[in-house]
Coordinates of N, CA and C in Angstrom, one line a residue:
M285 N 50.5 -12.8 30.9 CA 49.5 -12.6 31.1 C 48.3 -13.4 29.8
K286 N 47.3 -14.1 30.2 CA 46.1 -13.7 29.6 C 45.5 -12.6 29.1
T287 N 45.0 -12.3 27.8 CA 44.7 -11.3 26.9 C 43.4 -11.9 26.1
A288 N 42.2 -10.8 26.3 CA 41.1 -11.0 25.3 C 40.6 -9.9 24.9
V289 N 40.1 -9.3 24.1 CA 39.5 -8.5 23.1 C 38.1 -8.7 23.5
V290 N 37.4 -7.4 23.9 CA 36.0 -7.4 24.1 C 35.5 -6.1 23.0
L291 N 34.7 -6.9 22.2 CA 34.2 -5.9 20.9 C 32.7 -5.4 21.2
G292 N 32.8 -4.3 21.6 CA 31.0 -3.6 21.8 C 31.3 -3.3 23.2
A293 N 32.3 -3.2 23.8 CA 32.7 -2.9 25.2 C 31.9 -2.3 26.2
T294 N 31.1 -1.6 25.7 CA 30.3 -0.8 26.6 C 28.8 -0.8 26.5
S295 N 28.1 -2.0 26.2 CA 27.5 -2.6 26.3 C 26.8 -3.0 27.7
G296 N 26.0 -3.5 28.0 CA 25.3 -4.3 29.4 C 26.1 -5.0 29.6
I297 N 25.8 -5.8 28.7 CA 26.6 -7.5 28.6 C 28.0 -7.5 28.8
A298 N 28.4 -6.6 27.8 CA 30.1 -7.0 27.7 C 30.5 -6.1 28.7
R299 N 30.1 -5.2 29.8 CA 30.4 -4.8 30.8 C 30.6 -6.0 31.8
A300 N 29.5 -6.6 31.9 CA 29.5 -7.3 32.7 C 30.4 -8.8 32.7
L301 N 30.5 -9.1 31.1 CA 31.9 -10.3 30.9 C 32.8 -10.0 31.5
A302 N 32.9 -8.3 30.9 CA 34.5 -8.2 30.9 C 34.5 -8.0 32.7
G303 N 33.9 -7.7 33.1 CA 34.0 -7.8 35.0 C 34.8 -9.4 35.3
E304 N 33.6 -10.2 34.9 CA 34.0 -11.6 34.8 C 35.4 -12.5 34.4
L305 N 35.8 -11.2 33.3 CA 37.3 -11.7 32.7 C 38.3 -11.3 33.7
A306 N 37.7 -10.2 34.4 CA 39.1 -9.5 35.0 C 39.4 -10.5 36.2
R307 N 38.2 -10.6 37.0 CA 38.3 -11.8 38.0 C 39.3 -13.0 37.5
E308 N 39.3 -13.4 36.4 CA 39.5 -14.9 35.7 C 41.1 -14.3 35.5
G309 N 41.3 -12.7 35.7 CA 43.5 -12.7 35.7 C 43.4 -12.0 34.2
Y310 N 42.4 -11.8 33.4 CA 42.4 -11.7 32.1 C 43.2 -10.0 32.3
G311 N 43.7 -9.4 31.1 CA 44.3 -8.3 30.7 C 43.0 -8.1 29.4
L312 N 42.5 -6.8 29.2 CA 41.5 -6.7 28.3 C 41.8 -5.4 27.3
I313 N 41.6 -5.4 26.6 CA 41.3 -4.7 25.2 C 40.0 -4.3 25.0
L314 N 39.4 -3.4 25.3 CA 38.1 -3.1 25.7 C 37.6 -2.2 24.2
A315 N 36.8 -2.3 23.2 CA 36.9 -1.9 21.9 C 35.6 -1.7 21.8
G316 N 35.3 -0.3 21.2 CA 33.8 0.1 20.9 C 34.0 2.0 19.7
R317 N 33.1 2.1 20.2 CA 32.9 3.6 19.3 C 33.6 4.6 20.4
D318 N 32.7 4.6 21.7 CA 32.6 5.7 22.0 C 34.0 5.4 23.0
L319 N 35.5 6.1 22.7 CA 36.4 5.9 23.3 C 36.6 6.3 25.0
E320 N 35.8 7.8 24.9 CA 36.0 8.2 26.2 C 35.4 7.3 27.7
E321 N 34.2 6.7 26.6 CA 33.2 5.9 27.7 C 34.2 4.4 28.1
L322 N 35.0 4.4 26.8 CA 35.8 3.3 27.0 C 37.0 3.3 27.8
E323 N 37.4 4.3 28.4 CA 38.5 4.8 28.9 C 37.9 4.6 30.2
A324 N 37.1 5.3 30.6 CA 36.4 5.1 32.0 C 36.1 3.8 32.4
L325 N 35.6 2.6 31.3 CA 35.6 1.3 32.3 C 36.7 0.6 32.2
A326 N 37.6 0.7 31.4 CA 39.2 0.6 31.7 C 39.6 0.6 33.2
A327 N 39.5 2.2 33.7 CA 39.5 2.6 34.6 C 38.8 1.8 36.1
D328 N 37.3 1.8 35.9 CA 36.8 1.0 36.4 C 37.4 -0.4 37.0
L329 N 37.4 -0.8 36.0 CA 37.8 -2.4 35.8 C 39.1 -2.3 36.8
G330 N 40.3 -1.3 36.3 CA 41.5 -1.4 37.0 C 41.4 -1.0 38.8
I331 N 40.1 -0.6 39.2 CA 40.3 0.0 40.5 C 39.2 -1.6 41.3
R332 N 38.5 -1.9 40.5 CA 37.8 -3.0 41.3 C 38.1 -4.4 41.2
Y333 N 38.8 -4.3 40.3 CA 39.6 -6.1 40.2 C 41.4 -6.0 40.4
G334 N 42.0 -4.7 39.7 CA 43.4 -4.9 39.7 C 43.6 -5.4 38.5
A335 N 42.6 -4.9 37.4 CA 43.3 -5.5 36.3 C 43.6 -4.8 35.0
P336 N 44.6 -4.9 34.3 CA 45.2 -3.9 33.3 C 44.0 -4.2 32.1
A337 N 43.9 -3.0 31.7 CA 42.8 -2.7 30.5 C 42.8 -1.4 29.7
R338 N 43.0 -2.0 28.6 CA 43.0 -0.9 27.3 C 41.7 -0.3 26.6
A339 N 41.8 0.7 26.2 CA 40.6 1.4 25.4 C 41.0 1.5 24.2
R340 N 40.3 0.5 22.7 CA 40.8 1.0 21.3 C 39.1 1.0 20.7
R341 N 39.0 2.2 20.0 CA 38.2 2.3 18.9 C 38.5 1.4 18.2
F342 N 37.0 1.0 17.8 CA 36.6 0.2 17.1 C 35.2 0.4 16.3
D343 N 35.5 0.2 14.9 CA 33.8 1.0 14.3 C 33.4 -0.1 13.4
A344 N 32.4 -1.4 13.8 CA 31.9 -2.8 13.1 C 31.8 -2.4 11.8
L345 N 31.1 -1.4 11.3 CA 30.6 -1.2 10.0 C 31.9 -0.6 9.1
D346 N 33.0 -0.4 9.5 CA 33.8 0.0 8.7 C 34.9 -1.5 8.5
E347 N 34.4 -2.1 7.6 CA 35.1 -3.4 7.4 C 36.4 -3.5 6.9
K348 N 36.6 -2.1 6.3 CA 38.1 -2.0 5.6 C 39.2 -1.7 6.4
S349 N 38.5 -1.0 7.9 CA 39.7 -1.1 9.0 C 40.0 -2.2 9.7
H350 N 39.3 -3.4 9.3 CA 39.1 -4.8 10.6 C 40.5 -4.9 10.5
P351 N 41.2 -5.4 9.2 CA 42.4 -6.0 9.2 C 43.6 -5.4 10.2
A352 N 43.6 -3.9 10.1 CA 44.6 -3.3 10.7 C 44.1 -3.2 12.1
F353 N 42.7 -3.1 12.1 CA 42.0 -3.0 13.8 C 42.8 -4.4 14.4
V354 N 42.4 -6.0 14.3 CA 43.0 -7.1 14.2 C 44.5 -7.2 14.9
E355 N 45.3 -6.8 13.7 CA 46.8 -6.6 13.8 C 47.5 -5.9 15.2
E356 N 46.5 -4.6 15.3 CA 46.8 -3.4 16.2 C 46.6 -4.3 17.4
C357 N 45.2 -4.9 17.5 CA 45.0 -6.0 19.1 C 46.0 -7.0 19.4
L358 N 46.7 -7.7 18.2 CA 47.7 -8.4 18.6 C 49.1 -8.2 19.2
E359 N 49.3 -7.0 18.6 CA 50.4 -6.4 18.9 C 50.1 -5.9 20.3
E360 N 49.5 -5.2 20.5 CA 49.1 -4.5 21.8 C 49.1 -5.6 22.8
A361 N 48.0 -6.9 22.5 CA 48.5 -7.9 23.9 C 49.5 -8.3 23.9
I362 N 50.8 -8.4 23.2 CA 52.2 -8.9 23.4 C 53.3 -7.5 24.0
R363 N 52.8 -6.4 23.2 CA 53.3 -5.3 24.0 C 52.9 -4.5 25.3
E364 N 51.6 -4.5 25.8 CA 51.1 -4.0 27.0 C 50.6 -5.0 28.1
F365 N 50.5 -6.3 27.6 CA 50.2 -7.7 28.5 C 51.0 -8.5 28.5
G366 N 52.2 -8.5 27.6 CA 53.2 -9.5 27.4 C 52.9 -10.9 27.2
G367 N 51.8 -11.0 26.4 CA 51.5 -12.6 25.9 C 50.7 -12.6 24.7
E368 N 50.3 -13.9 24.0 CA 49.7 -13.6 23.0 C 48.4 -13.6 23.2
L369 N 47.2 -13.1 22.2 CA 45.7 -13.2 22.5 C 45.2 -14.2 22.6
E370 N 44.6 -14.3 24.0 CA 43.9 -15.6 24.1 C 42.0 -16.1 23.5
G371 N 41.6 -14.6 23.8 CA 40.2 -14.8 23.6 C 39.5 -13.5 22.7
V372 N 38.5 -14.1 22.2 CA 37.6 -12.9 21.8 C 36.5 -12.7 22.2
V373 N 35.7 -11.9 22.8 CA 34.3 -11.2 23.0 C 33.9 -10.7 21.9
L374 N 32.7 -10.9 20.9 CA 31.8 -10.0 20.5 C 30.6 -9.8 21.0
A375 N 30.3 -8.7 21.4 CA 28.8 -8.3 22.1 C 28.1 -7.3 21.8
Y376 N 28.4 -6.9 20.6 CA 27.6 -5.8 20.0 C 26.6 -6.2 19.1
G377 N 25.7 -5.3 18.6 CA 24.6 -6.1 17.9 C 23.6 -4.3 17.6
Y378 N 22.9 -4.3 16.9 CA 21.6 -3.1 16.5 C 20.5 -4.2 16.6
L379 N 19.7 -3.6 17.4 CA 18.2 -4.8 16.9 C 17.1 -3.6 16.3
G380 N 17.6 -2.4 16.1 CA 16.6 -1.7 14.6 C 15.2 -1.8 15.0
D381 N 14.6 -1.4 14.1 CA 13.1 -1.0 14.1 C 12.6 -1.7 13.1
Q382 N 12.0 -3.1 13.4 CA 11.4 -4.4 12.1 C 10.1 -3.2 11.6
K383 N 9.4 -2.6 11.9 CA 8.3 -2.2 11.0 C 9.2 -0.9 10.2
R384 N 10.1 -0.4 10.3 CA 10.9 0.8 9.9 C 11.3 0.1 8.8
A385 N 12.0 -1.1 9.1 CA 12.8 -1.9 8.1 C 12.0 -2.7 7.1
E386 N 10.6 -2.8 7.4 CA 9.9 -3.3 6.4 C 9.2 -2.4 4.9
R387 N 9.9 -1.1 5.3 CA 9.9 0.0 4.8 C 10.8 0.7 4.0
D388 N 12.1 0.7 4.9 CA 13.1 1.0 4.3 C 14.4 0.4 4.3
F389 N 15.2 0.3 3.4 CA 15.9 -0.9 2.7 C 17.2 -0.2 3.8
E390 N 17.1 1.2 4.1 CA 18.5 1.5 4.6 C 18.3 0.8 5.9
E391 N 17.7 0.9 6.6 CA 17.1 0.2 7.9 C 17.3 -1.1 7.8
A392 N 16.8 -2.3 7.2 CA 17.4 -3.5 7.0 C 18.7 -3.8 6.9
R393 N 19.2 -2.7 5.8 CA 20.6 -2.8 5.4 C 21.8 -3.1 7.0
R394 N 21.0 -2.0 8.1 CA 21.5 -1.6 9.1 C 21.8 -3.2 9.7
I395 N 20.5 -3.3 9.5 CA 20.2 -4.2 11.1 C 21.2 -5.8 10.5
V396 N 20.9 -5.9 9.2 CA 22.2 -7.4 8.6 C 23.3 -6.8 8.7
E397 N 23.7 -5.2 8.3 CA 25.5 -5.5 8.4 C 25.8 -5.4 9.7
T398 N 25.5 -4.8 10.8 CA 25.9 -4.6 12.2 C 25.5 -6.4 12.6
N399 N 24.5 -7.0 12.3 CA 24.4 -7.8 12.9 C 25.0 -9.6 12.5
F400 N 25.6 -8.9 11.3 CA 25.7 -10.3 10.8 C 27.1 -9.7 9.8
V401 N 27.2 -8.9 9.1 CA 28.4 -8.7 8.2 C 29.3 -8.6 8.8
S402 N 29.4 -7.3 9.5 CA 30.6 -7.2 10.6 C 31.2 -7.8 11.3
C403 N 30.1 -8.6 11.6 CA 30.5 -9.7 12.6 C 31.6 -10.8 11.7
V404 N 31.1 -11.4 10.7 CA 31.6 -12.3 9.9 C 32.9 -11.7 9.3
S405 N 33.2 -10.3 9.1 CA 34.5 -9.6 8.5 C 35.5 -9.5 9.8
V406 N 35.2 -9.2 11.4 CA 36.0 -9.1 12.0 C 36.5 -10.3 12.7
L407 N 35.8 -11.5 12.9 CA 35.9 -12.8 13.3 C 36.5 -13.7 12.3
H408 N 36.5 -13.3 10.8 CA 37.2 -14.0 9.6 C 39.0 -13.4 10.0
Q409 N 39.1 -12.3 10.4 CA 40.4 -12.0 11.3 C 41.3 -12.5 12.0
F410 N 40.3 -12.8 13.2 CA 40.5 -13.6 14.4 C 41.0 -14.4 14.4
A411 N 39.9 -15.1 13.8 CA 40.2 -16.6 13.6 C 41.5 -16.8 12.7
A412 N 41.7 -16.5 11.6 CA 42.8 -16.9 10.5 C 44.2 -16.8 11.6
H413 N 44.2 -15.7 12.9 CA 45.3 -15.7 13.8 C 45.2 -17.2 14.3
M414 N 44.5 -17.3 15.4 CA 44.3 -18.3 16.0 C 44.3 -19.4 15.8
E415 N 43.9 -20.0 14.2 CA 44.2 -21.2 13.7 C 45.6 -21.4 13.7
Q416 N 46.4 -20.2 12.9 CA 47.8 -20.5 12.2 C 48.3 -20.6 14.2
R417 N 47.7 -20.1 15.1 CA 48.2 -20.4 16.0 C 48.2 -21.7 16.8
G418 N 47.0 -22.1 16.7 CA 47.1 -23.3 17.3 C 45.8 -23.4 18.4
R419 N 45.5 -22.0 19.0 CA 44.5 -22.3 20.2 C 44.4 -20.5 20.7
G420 N 43.0 -20.5 21.4 CA 42.2 -19.4 21.6 C 40.9 -19.9 21.7
W421 N 40.4 -19.0 21.8 CA 38.8 -19.2 21.7 C 38.1 -17.7 21.3
L422 N 36.9 -17.8 20.6 CA 36.3 -16.8 20.3 C 34.4 -17.0 20.8
C423 N 34.0 -15.7 21.8 CA 32.7 -16.0 22.2 C 31.7 -14.9 21.8
V424 N 30.8 -15.8 20.8 CA 30.3 -14.5 20.0 C 28.7 -14.5 20.4
F425 N 28.3 -13.4 20.7 CA 26.8 -13.3 20.9 C 25.6 -13.3 20.1
S426 N 25.0 -14.3 19.5 CA 23.8 -14.3 18.7 C 22.4 -14.1 19.7
S427 N 21.9 -14.6 19.4 CA 20.5 -14.3 20.2 C 19.1 -15.3 19.8
V428 N 18.4 -16.0 20.4 CA 17.5 -17.0 20.5 C 16.7 -16.6 19.4
A429 N 16.6 -14.9 18.9 CA 15.9 -14.8 18.1 C 16.1 -15.3 16.3
G430 N 17.3 -15.8 16.3 CA 17.8 -16.4 15.2 C 17.6 -17.7 15.2
D431 N 16.5 -18.3 16.2 CA 16.2 -19.7 15.7 C 15.1 -20.0 15.0
R432 N 14.0 -18.8 14.7 CA 12.7 -19.1 13.9 C 12.3 -17.7 13.6
G433 N 12.3 -17.6 12.2 CA 11.5 -16.2 11.7 C 10.4 -15.9 12.3
R434 N 10.3 -14.7 13.0 CA 9.0 -14.0 13.5 C 8.6 -12.8 13.5
Q435 N 7.5 -12.7 12.9 CA 7.0 -11.2 12.1 C 7.7 -9.9 13.0
S436 N 7.7 -10.4 13.9 CA 7.6 -9.3 15.3 C 9.0 -8.9 14.8
N437 N 10.2 -9.6 14.3 CA 11.7 -9.1 14.3 C 12.6 -9.9 13.6
Y438 N 11.9 -10.4 12.5 CA 12.4 -11.3 11.4 C 13.8 -10.9 10.8
M439 N 13.9 -9.4 10.8 CA 14.7 -8.8 10.2 C 15.9 -9.0 10.9
Y440 N 16.0 -9.0 12.2 CA 17.2 -9.1 13.2 C 17.2 -11.0 13.2
G441 N 16.3 -11.4 13.4 CA 16.8 -12.9 13.5 C 17.2 -13.4 12.4
A442 N 16.9 -12.8 11.1 CA 17.5 -13.5 10.1 C 18.9 -13.2 10.3
A443 N 19.4 -12.1 10.4 CA 21.1 -11.9 10.8 C 21.6 -12.7 11.8
K444 N 21.2 -13.0 13.3 CA 21.5 -13.2 14.1 C 21.4 -15.0 13.8
G445 N 20.4 -15.1 12.8 CA 20.3 -16.8 12.7 C 21.4 -17.0 11.2
G446 N 21.8 -15.8 10.7 CA 22.8 -16.3 9.8 C 24.5 -16.9 10.8
L447 N 24.0 -15.4 11.8 CA 25.4 -15.6 12.4 C 25.8 -16.8 13.4
S448 N 24.4 -17.4 13.5 CA 24.8 -18.7 14.5 C 25.3 -19.9 13.4
L449 N 24.8 -19.6 12.2 CA 25.2 -20.9 11.4 C 26.5 -20.5 10.7
F450 N 26.8 -19.6 10.7 CA 28.3 -19.2 10.4 C 29.1 -19.8 11.4
L451 N 28.7 -19.2 12.6 CA 29.4 -20.1 13.9 C 29.8 -21.4 13.9
Q452 N 28.8 -22.0 13.3 CA 28.4 -23.3 13.3 C 29.8 -24.1 12.3
G453 N 29.7 -23.3 11.3 CA 30.9 -23.7 10.1 C 32.1 -23.5 11.0
L454 N 32.0 -22.4 11.5 CA 33.2 -21.9 11.8 C 34.0 -22.9 13.2
R455 N 33.0 -23.3 13.8 CA 33.6 -24.1 15.0 C 33.9 -25.6 14.4
N456 N 33.4 -26.1 13.4 CA 33.9 -26.8 12.7 C 34.9 -27.0 12.0
R457 N 35.2 -25.8 11.7 CA 36.5 -25.4 10.9 C 37.6 -25.5 11.9
L458 N 37.5 -24.9 12.9 CA 38.7 -24.6 13.8 C 39.1 -25.5 14.9
A459 N 38.1 -26.6 15.2 CA 38.3 -27.9 16.1 C 39.6 -28.1 15.8
R460 N 39.8 -28.5 14.7 CA 40.8 -29.9 15.0 C 42.2 -28.8 14.9
S461 N 42.0 -27.7 15.0 CA 43.2 -26.8 15.4 C 43.7 -26.4 16.5
G462 N 42.2 -26.8 17.5 CA 42.2 -26.6 19.0 C 42.0 -25.2 19.5
V463 N 40.9 -24.3 18.7 CA 40.3 -23.2 18.7 C 38.9 -23.4 19.2
R464 N 38.6 -22.8 20.4 CA 37.2 -22.7 20.5 C 36.0 -22.0 20.0
V465 N 35.1 -22.1 19.6 CA 34.0 -21.3 19.2 C 32.7 -21.4 19.9
L466 N 32.6 -20.5 20.8 CA 31.1 -20.2 21.9 C 29.9 -19.3 21.3
T467 N 28.8 -20.1 20.7 CA 27.9 -19.3 20.1 C 27.1 -18.9 21.7
V468 N 26.5 -18.1 21.9 CA 25.9 -16.9 23.0 C 24.2 -17.1 22.4
K469 N 23.3 -17.6 23.2 CA 21.9 -17.1 22.6 C 21.2 -16.6 23.9
P470 N 21.3 -15.5 24.0 CA 20.5 -14.8 24.7 C 19.2 -14.6 24.8
G471 N 18.1 -14.6 25.8 CA 16.7 -14.6 25.9 C 16.9 -13.1 26.1
F472 N 15.6 -12.7 26.6 CA 15.7 -10.8 26.8 C 16.3 -10.7 27.9
V473 N 17.2 -9.5 27.9 CA 18.3 -9.3 28.5 C 18.0 -7.7 28.7
D474 N 18.4 -6.9 30.4 CA 18.0 -5.9 30.4 C 18.8 -5.0 30.1
T475 N 18.8 -4.8 28.8 CA 19.8 -3.4 28.8 C 19.9 -2.2 28.2
A476 N 20.1 -1.4 27.1 CA 19.7 -0.2 26.8 C 19.3 -0.5 25.5
M477 N 19.6 -1.5 25.0 CA 19.2 -2.2 23.1 C 17.6 -2.6 23.6
T478 N 17.3 -3.4 24.7 CA 15.9 -3.3 24.9 C 15.0 -2.5 25.5
F479 N 15.4 -1.7 26.4 CA 14.8 -0.6 27.0 C 13.8 -0.2 26.3
G480 N 12.2 -0.4 27.3 CA 11.2 0.1 26.1 C 10.5 -0.4 25.5
K481 N 11.2 -1.5 25.0 CA 10.5 -2.7 24.1 C 9.3 -3.4 24.6
E482 N 8.0 -3.6 23.9 CA 6.9 -4.2 24.2 C 7.3 -5.7 24.6
G483 N 6.5 -6.1 24.6 CA 6.4 -8.1 24.9 C 7.6 -8.4 25.7
M484 N 8.3 -7.6 26.2 CA 9.2 -8.6 27.2 C 9.2 -9.3 28.3
M485 N 9.1 -10.1 28.0 CA 9.2 -11.6 29.4 C 10.2 -11.9 29.9
L486 N 10.6 -13.0 31.2 CA 11.4 -13.4 31.9 C 12.6 -12.7 31.6
V487 N 12.6 -11.2 31.7 CA 14.3 -10.7 31.4 C 14.9 -11.0 32.4
A488 N 16.3 -11.2 31.9 CA 17.5 -11.3 32.8 C 18.2 -10.2 33.0
S489 N 19.2 -9.9 34.1 CA 20.3 -8.9 34.2 C 21.1 -9.4 33.2
P490 N 22.0 -8.7 32.9 CA 23.3 -8.7 32.3 C 24.3 -9.7 32.8
E491 N 24.7 -9.1 34.5 CA 24.7 -10.1 35.1 C 25.1 -11.7 35.2
A492 N 23.6 -12.1 35.1 CA 23.2 -12.9 35.4 C 23.9 -14.3 33.9
V493 N 23.7 -13.0 32.8 CA 24.2 -13.9 31.5 C 25.7 -13.5 31.4
A494 N 26.3 -12.9 32.1 CA 27.9 -12.8 32.2 C 28.1 -14.3 32.7
R495 N 27.7 -14.7 34.0 CA 27.8 -15.5 34.8 C 28.0 -17.1 34.1
G496 N 26.9 -17.2 33.4 CA 26.3 -18.2 32.5 C 27.3 -18.3 31.3
V497 N 27.5 -17.4 30.8 CA 28.7 -16.9 29.7 C 30.1 -17.7 30.1
M498 N 30.6 -17.3 31.0 CA 31.7 -18.0 31.9 C 31.8 -18.7 32.1
K499 N 30.7 -19.4 32.5 CA 30.4 -20.9 33.3 C 31.0 -21.8 31.6
A500 N 30.0 -21.4 30.6 CA 30.4 -21.9 29.9 C 31.5 -22.0 28.7
L501 N 32.5 -20.8 28.6 CA 33.6 -21.2 28.7 C 34.6 -22.0 29.1
K502 N 34.4 -22.0 30.6 CA 35.3 -22.8 31.2 C 35.0 -24.4 31.3
K503 N 33.9 -24.6 30.7 CA 33.5 -25.9 30.1 C 33.9 -26.3 29.2
G504 N 34.0 -25.6 28.3 CA 34.1 -25.9 26.8 C 33.1 -26.1 26.0
R505 N 32.0 -25.2 26.4 CA 30.4 -25.6 25.6 C 30.7 -25.1 24.1
D506 N 29.8 -25.6 23.4 CA 29.3 -25.0 22.1 C 28.4 -24.1 22.1
V507 N 27.4 -24.3 22.4 CA 26.4 -23.2 22.1 C 25.5 -23.2 23.8
V508 N 25.3 -22.3 24.2 CA 24.4 -21.7 25.2 C 23.8 -20.7 24.8
Y509 N 22.5 -21.4 25.8 CA 21.4 -20.2 25.7 C 21.7 -19.8 27.6
V510 N 21.2 -18.2 27.6 CA 21.3 -18.0 28.8 C 20.3 -16.8 28.9
P511 N 19.2 -17.5 29.8 CA 19.5 -18.2 31.2 C 19.1 -19.3 30.1
G512 N 19.2 -20.5 31.1 CA 19.5 -21.9 30.4 C 17.7 -22.2 29.6
F513 N 17.0 -21.8 30.5 CA 16.0 -22.6 30.5 C 15.1 -21.6 28.5
W514 N 15.7 -20.7 28.5 CA 15.3 -20.5 26.8 C 15.6 -21.4 25.5
R515 N 16.4 -22.3 26.4 CA 16.7 -23.8 25.0 C 15.5 -24.5 25.1
W516 N 14.6 -24.6 25.8 CA 13.4 -25.2 26.3 C 12.5 -24.7 25.6
I517 N 12.2 -23.3 26.0 CA 11.8 -22.5 24.9 C 11.6 -22.3 23.5
M518 N 12.7 -22.3 23.1 CA 13.1 -22.1 21.7 C 12.5 -23.3 20.9
A519 N 13.2 -24.7 21.8 CA 12.7 -25.9 21.0 C 11.2 -26.4 20.9
G520 N 10.4 -25.6 21.9 CA 8.7 -25.4 21.7 C 8.8 -24.6 20.2
V521 N 8.8 -23.6 20.6 CA 8.7 -22.6 19.3 C 9.2 -23.2 17.9
R522 N 10.5 -23.9 17.8 CA 10.8 -24.3 16.5 C 9.8 -26.0 16.2
A523 N 9.7 -26.1 16.9 CA 8.3 -27.3 17.0 C 7.3 -27.4 16.5
V524 N 6.7 -25.9 16.4 CA 5.6 -25.5 15.9 C 5.2 -25.7 14.3
P525 N 4.1 -26.8 13.7 CA 4.6 -26.8 12.4 C 4.3 -25.3 11.7
E526 N 4.9 -25.2 10.7 CA 4.7 -23.9 10.1 C 3.1 -23.5 9.5
R527 N 2.6 -24.4 9.1 CA 1.1 -24.1 8.7 C 0.3 -23.5 9.8
V528 N 1.0 -23.9 11.1 CA 0.3 -23.4 12.2 C 1.0 -22.0 13.0
F529 N 2.1 -22.1 12.4 CA 2.7 -21.0 13.1 C 3.2 -19.7 12.2
K530 N 2.7 -19.9 10.8 CA 2.6 -18.7 9.9 C 1.2 -17.9 10.7
K531 N 0.1 -18.7 10.9 CA -1.0 -18.5 11.6 C -1.3 -17.0 13.1
M532 N 0.3 -17.5 13.6 CA 0.3 -16.9 14.7 C 1.0 -15.6 15.1
S533 N 0.9 -14.8 15.6 CA 1.4 -13.4 16.2 C 2.2 -13.2 17.4
L534 N 3.4 -13.6 16.8 CA 4.7 -13.5 17.4 C 5.8 -12.3 17.2

């Protein structure tokens, strides 16, 4: 059986994507901080799709625990699902408070460590295994916020921009070994992370995003904006000259 790990599995987007993977016949290792909620999600996937799923605790900010966590996932894929680990979805993040981050470095640190440093740490471990094996895929959620620094969320955008660049280099490195790396750049999505935030427009549902991501995975895409119109919106944002852009309130 094909097996995938979903990191941050209790987020709205991850739940929806786990359902899409279950429909495709994947066994799932659902990872996150809330073990009770993960176990409930695993049970739900089993009832809805007949998909075998296991819950495993994962602390993104405890980088020292990542090597052991990855080894446990690799062993569990073989022990519980009877096959090698095929894919990894990284779907966690921390939007944070931009205004607070401007005053409080600890908030800035948390945004950067959650959205960039921790991601590099755990992906580094999974990528090494897949490269050695010569197959597999990584599906990682970055953000359109990383396409250009804007005063309203540049701390989060900087972390996501760094993540996108890291994934670009990782994709270049792993391509020759047959491992695929998909960078997902969602726009505004109706999730707990964005609930109540000002300036939300063109908000997509987690289910619509998950369908777009699954389609991109099947097609072997490298980068996907979801919904797709965000590719053109961000192309326009990037095209604004800096001398003009710095005077805009975005």
